[in-house]
Amino acid sequence: MLGARAWLGRVLLLPRAGAGLAASRRGSSSRDKDRSATVSSSVPMPAGGKGSHPSSTPQRVPNRLIHEKSPYLLQHAYNPVDWYPWGQEAFDKARKENKPIFLSVGYSTCHWCHMMEEESFQNEEIGRLLSEDFVSVKVDREERPDVDKVYMTFVQATSSGGGWPMNVWLTPNLQPFVGGTYFPPEDGLTRVGFRTVLLRIREQWKQNKNTLLENSQRVTTALLARSEISVGDRQLPPSAATVNNRCFQQLDEGYDEEYGGFAEAPKFPTPVILSFLFSYWLSHRLTQDGSRAQQMALHTLKMMANGGIRDHGFHRYSTDRQWHVPHFEKMLYDQAQLAVAYSQAFQLSGDEFYSDVAKGILQYVARSLSHRSGGFYSAEDADSPPERGQRPKEGAYYVWTVKEVQQLLPEPVLGATEPLTSGQLLMKHYGLTEAGNISPSQDPKGELQGQNVLTVRYSLELTAARFGLDVEAVRTLLNSGLEKLFQARKHRPKPHLDSKMLAAWNGLMVSGYAVTGAVLGQDRLINYATNGAKFLKRHMFDVASGRLMRTCYTGPGGTVEHSNPPCWGFLEDYAFVVRGLLDLYEASQESAWLEWALRLQDTQDKLFWDSQGGGYFCSEAELGAGLPLRLKDDQDGAEPSANSVSAHNLLRLHGFTGHKDWMDKCVCLLTAFSERMRRVPVALPEMVRALSAQQQTLKQIVICGDRQAKDTKALVQCVHSVYIPNKVLILADGDPSSFLSRQLPFLSTLRRLEDQATAYVCENQACSVPITDPCELRKLLHP
């Protein structure tokens, strides 16, 4: 798309300059960024800066966004901008008045979105320009991922980066012609300001509109061809062994030996990569590469957990390669996936360090991101006021000064080889210093001077040896100190909570609780998953149409509200909820969740399946009417691609039902993505896992017994304790009329041995000898 970049530069008459900040953020995609990138001619943006959250100004009249439910749109409801939500009213106005559309996309916990809101969208003069010469449209990317994906594809293709806020100028027919991300309000020495961009686009629209329209059409056509994913003339997907090995080699080349992870900085957790490495280990565990894959994943998880990126839950990413200073925002989808990753690490290693981290994540979600009716909120912001009434700063809720810690933990430590307080012990172990442990390069505005992010500097053994103390005594003292800091922090102003609830992320969280609860044998955690699924069915499912809703919102008094008309679900909502329901069935053995998963998969197939090219579109044809592209997501990033998750779901549904159609669809989907997997498998590690699973034989592990009986539970817990990603777990209760017995007739041939709960391990409907002893079952599952 170099020709498009050159053309866009001429349109704006922008100065030529080096690549911008976001372009240097190796290893992250647009879905992982919320920071400044460039306009399409690679104009560099500022290297930092923290802003305050917008606040409603009483003397200002609200714009029409005041009637929206989205927390992000409501943050812009008092801008002096004539904002429209995405919809026909805005499009009709643009066509009637022959004006370009200014589309601005972000989300409520995005730091750089706050910056641009404060600097530009609260500016009266810029507000007049946007209102008089453009039709200005605000979109919450979490409400409308289809709109976000389409125009992010354009921005990435015509500039050196992508991220949020994303700002794109469209023709009245919704075709993009200029795009960028964060713009400062005024021109700098090597950067163009937002006001200047608006004036130049206004001028070009008046003088060269036909040229803009023609080139916009040409760029859109090129993007359409470039983004096509189709089976083509291929009959089968590629060899799993070849793609697997190539994916591992690509990850190995980028691995950070010292600190774990797969980039210099910034570093994202990217659980899909860790999941791939665990699967790769399982199929190569007797080889050097297999051992290497396990070591890479476990070391990364341990370094992340010991770093500042973890604070009960996990922050979104680390700004350095040491996992020390995070971007302090917390997202629900990270908590959900990381709980599973740490649970799997515990399955593999038996090390309770990993299970403790998984439990800590879920405790954080239960405490801070849970609705009383069982749903889960989207995110917590990075910014908050250090004290009430003060300007918000990034990380203010999470950082500490030496003085604060000394005042909170003054007690002397008995038995130490030198005078020592609890505070001094904690500061030594977690690397706190008087000057602060945050580098000035990570704090360009100096807001975090003298502040510290807690990060484990030494092992318990080294800290204990340093002061001549017992290891367990040090563990107790540190845990007690952390609890006191946690209680003291409750008195600080909390970060903004995005209380919007998304079906997709709730589905991921159902998986997080279900898988962790099953692995650890904790019914309490499985109950959280059950309540989450009940919330989805009660508040985010339309019984009449069988469709999921994308969003619901927290109303007054904790009530649940919906937008009118409702925002219907996208592919990721169905894929992630189906995965959650399958995980919940295996954790709880309640077949109602499996039945609902099958019905949702049927609806997903009707709404999103590409019967010609294979694979699933991200959005319904009807819902995305007017958008210039209908895309299939082809990257596993901070969240897995919905097509990758769907491939796994189809395999599991085939295992639960024997329906050949599920397997045929899975093969077709994997074939459609063949070229992408061959070329850059590291972009689709979750789909590569599905490819491997499809080309192996799926295990059907059948437990014959009563769900509540102790011997049944013992066998079920044995299965959950072993890492077996390519399996389905089925409870056969002996009722020939049950849902699963009707799906899989061979279940009726399996009997309990001597009236005891009995396990069978089946492949292609050929089953092992009956097993009643959990130890024998474990040997069979994990030879």
GROMACS .gro file of C-alpha atoms in nm, residues 25 34-35 50 111-112 265-269 304 306-331 334-335 381-383 393-400 437-439 441-444 448 451-455 489:
model
   65
   25ARG     CA    1   0.641  -0.097   1.938
   34ASP     CA    2  -0.382   0.266   2.290
   35ARG     CA    3  -0.093   0.499   2.231
   50LYS     CA    4  -0.033   1.193   3.080
  111HIS     CA    5  -0.509   0.676   2.827
  112TRP     CA    6  -0.432   0.840   2.492
  265ALA     CA    7   0.941  -0.344   2.499
  266PRO     CA    8   0.659  -0.295   2.538
  267LYS     CA    9   0.574  -0.651   2.642
  268PHE     CA   10   0.225  -0.796   2.636
  269PRO     CA   11   0.122  -1.115   2.821
  304MET     CA   12   0.536  -1.181   3.470
  306ASN     CA   13   0.701  -1.145   3.988
  307GLY     CA   14   0.693  -0.819   3.793
  308GLY     CA   15   0.509  -0.494   3.843
  309ILE     CA   16   0.267  -0.594   3.568
  310ARG     CA   17   0.093  -0.810   3.829
  311ASP     CA   18  -0.101  -0.638   4.104
  312HIS     CA   19  -0.359  -0.895   4.224
  313GLY     CA   20  -0.481  -0.901   3.864
  314PHE     CA   21  -0.262  -0.819   3.565
  315HIS     CA   22  -0.211  -0.481   3.402
  316ARG     CA   23  -0.240  -0.462   3.025
  317TYR     CA   24   0.129  -0.456   2.932
  318SER     CA   25   0.476  -0.370   3.054
  319THR     CA   26   0.656  -0.062   2.923
  320ASP     CA   27   0.994  -0.233   2.970
  321ARG     CA   28   1.138  -0.577   2.902
  322GLN     CA   29   1.166  -0.658   3.275
  323TRP     CA   30   0.783  -0.659   3.328
  324HIS     CA   31   0.850  -0.386   3.586
  325VAL     CA   32   0.659  -0.065   3.503
  326PRO     CA   33   0.322  -0.142   3.348
  327HIS     CA   34   0.064   0.052   3.157
  328PHE     CA   35  -0.170   0.038   3.456
  329GLU     CA   36  -0.501  -0.033   3.283
  330LYS     CA   37  -0.658  -0.372   3.363
  331MET     CA   38  -0.870  -0.556   3.106
  334ASP     CA   39  -0.639  -1.055   3.018
  335GLN     CA   40  -0.758  -1.181   3.356
  381ASP     CA   41  -0.858   0.259   3.398
  382ALA     CA   42  -0.488   0.335   3.424
  383ASP     CA   43  -0.547   0.687   3.562
  393LYS     CA   44  -0.239   1.057   3.692
  394GLU     CA   45  -0.147   0.726   3.538
  395GLY     CA   46  -0.069   0.463   3.800
  396ALA     CA   47  -0.153   0.683   4.099
  397TYR     CA   48  -0.363   0.410   4.262
  398TYR     CA   49  -0.086   0.150   4.242
  399VAL     CA   50   0.247   0.319   4.328
  400TRP     CA   51   0.415   0.376   4.665
  437ASN     CA   52   1.233   0.279   4.104
  438ILE     CA   53   1.065   0.417   3.789
  439SER     CA   54   1.305   0.532   3.518
  441SER     CA   55   1.234   0.747   3.039
  442GLN     CA   56   0.913   0.572   3.151
  443ASP     CA   57   0.782   0.890   3.312
  444PRO     CA   58   0.829   1.170   3.057
  448LEU     CA   59   0.592   0.937   3.913
  451GLN     CA   60   0.722   0.657   4.338
  452ASN     CA   61   0.779   0.282   4.329
  453VAL     CA   62   0.616  -0.012   4.156
  454LEU     CA   63   0.645  -0.330   4.362
  455THR     CA   64   0.837  -0.597   4.173
  489ARG     CA   65  -0.487   0.157   4.933
   0.00000   0.00000   0.00000
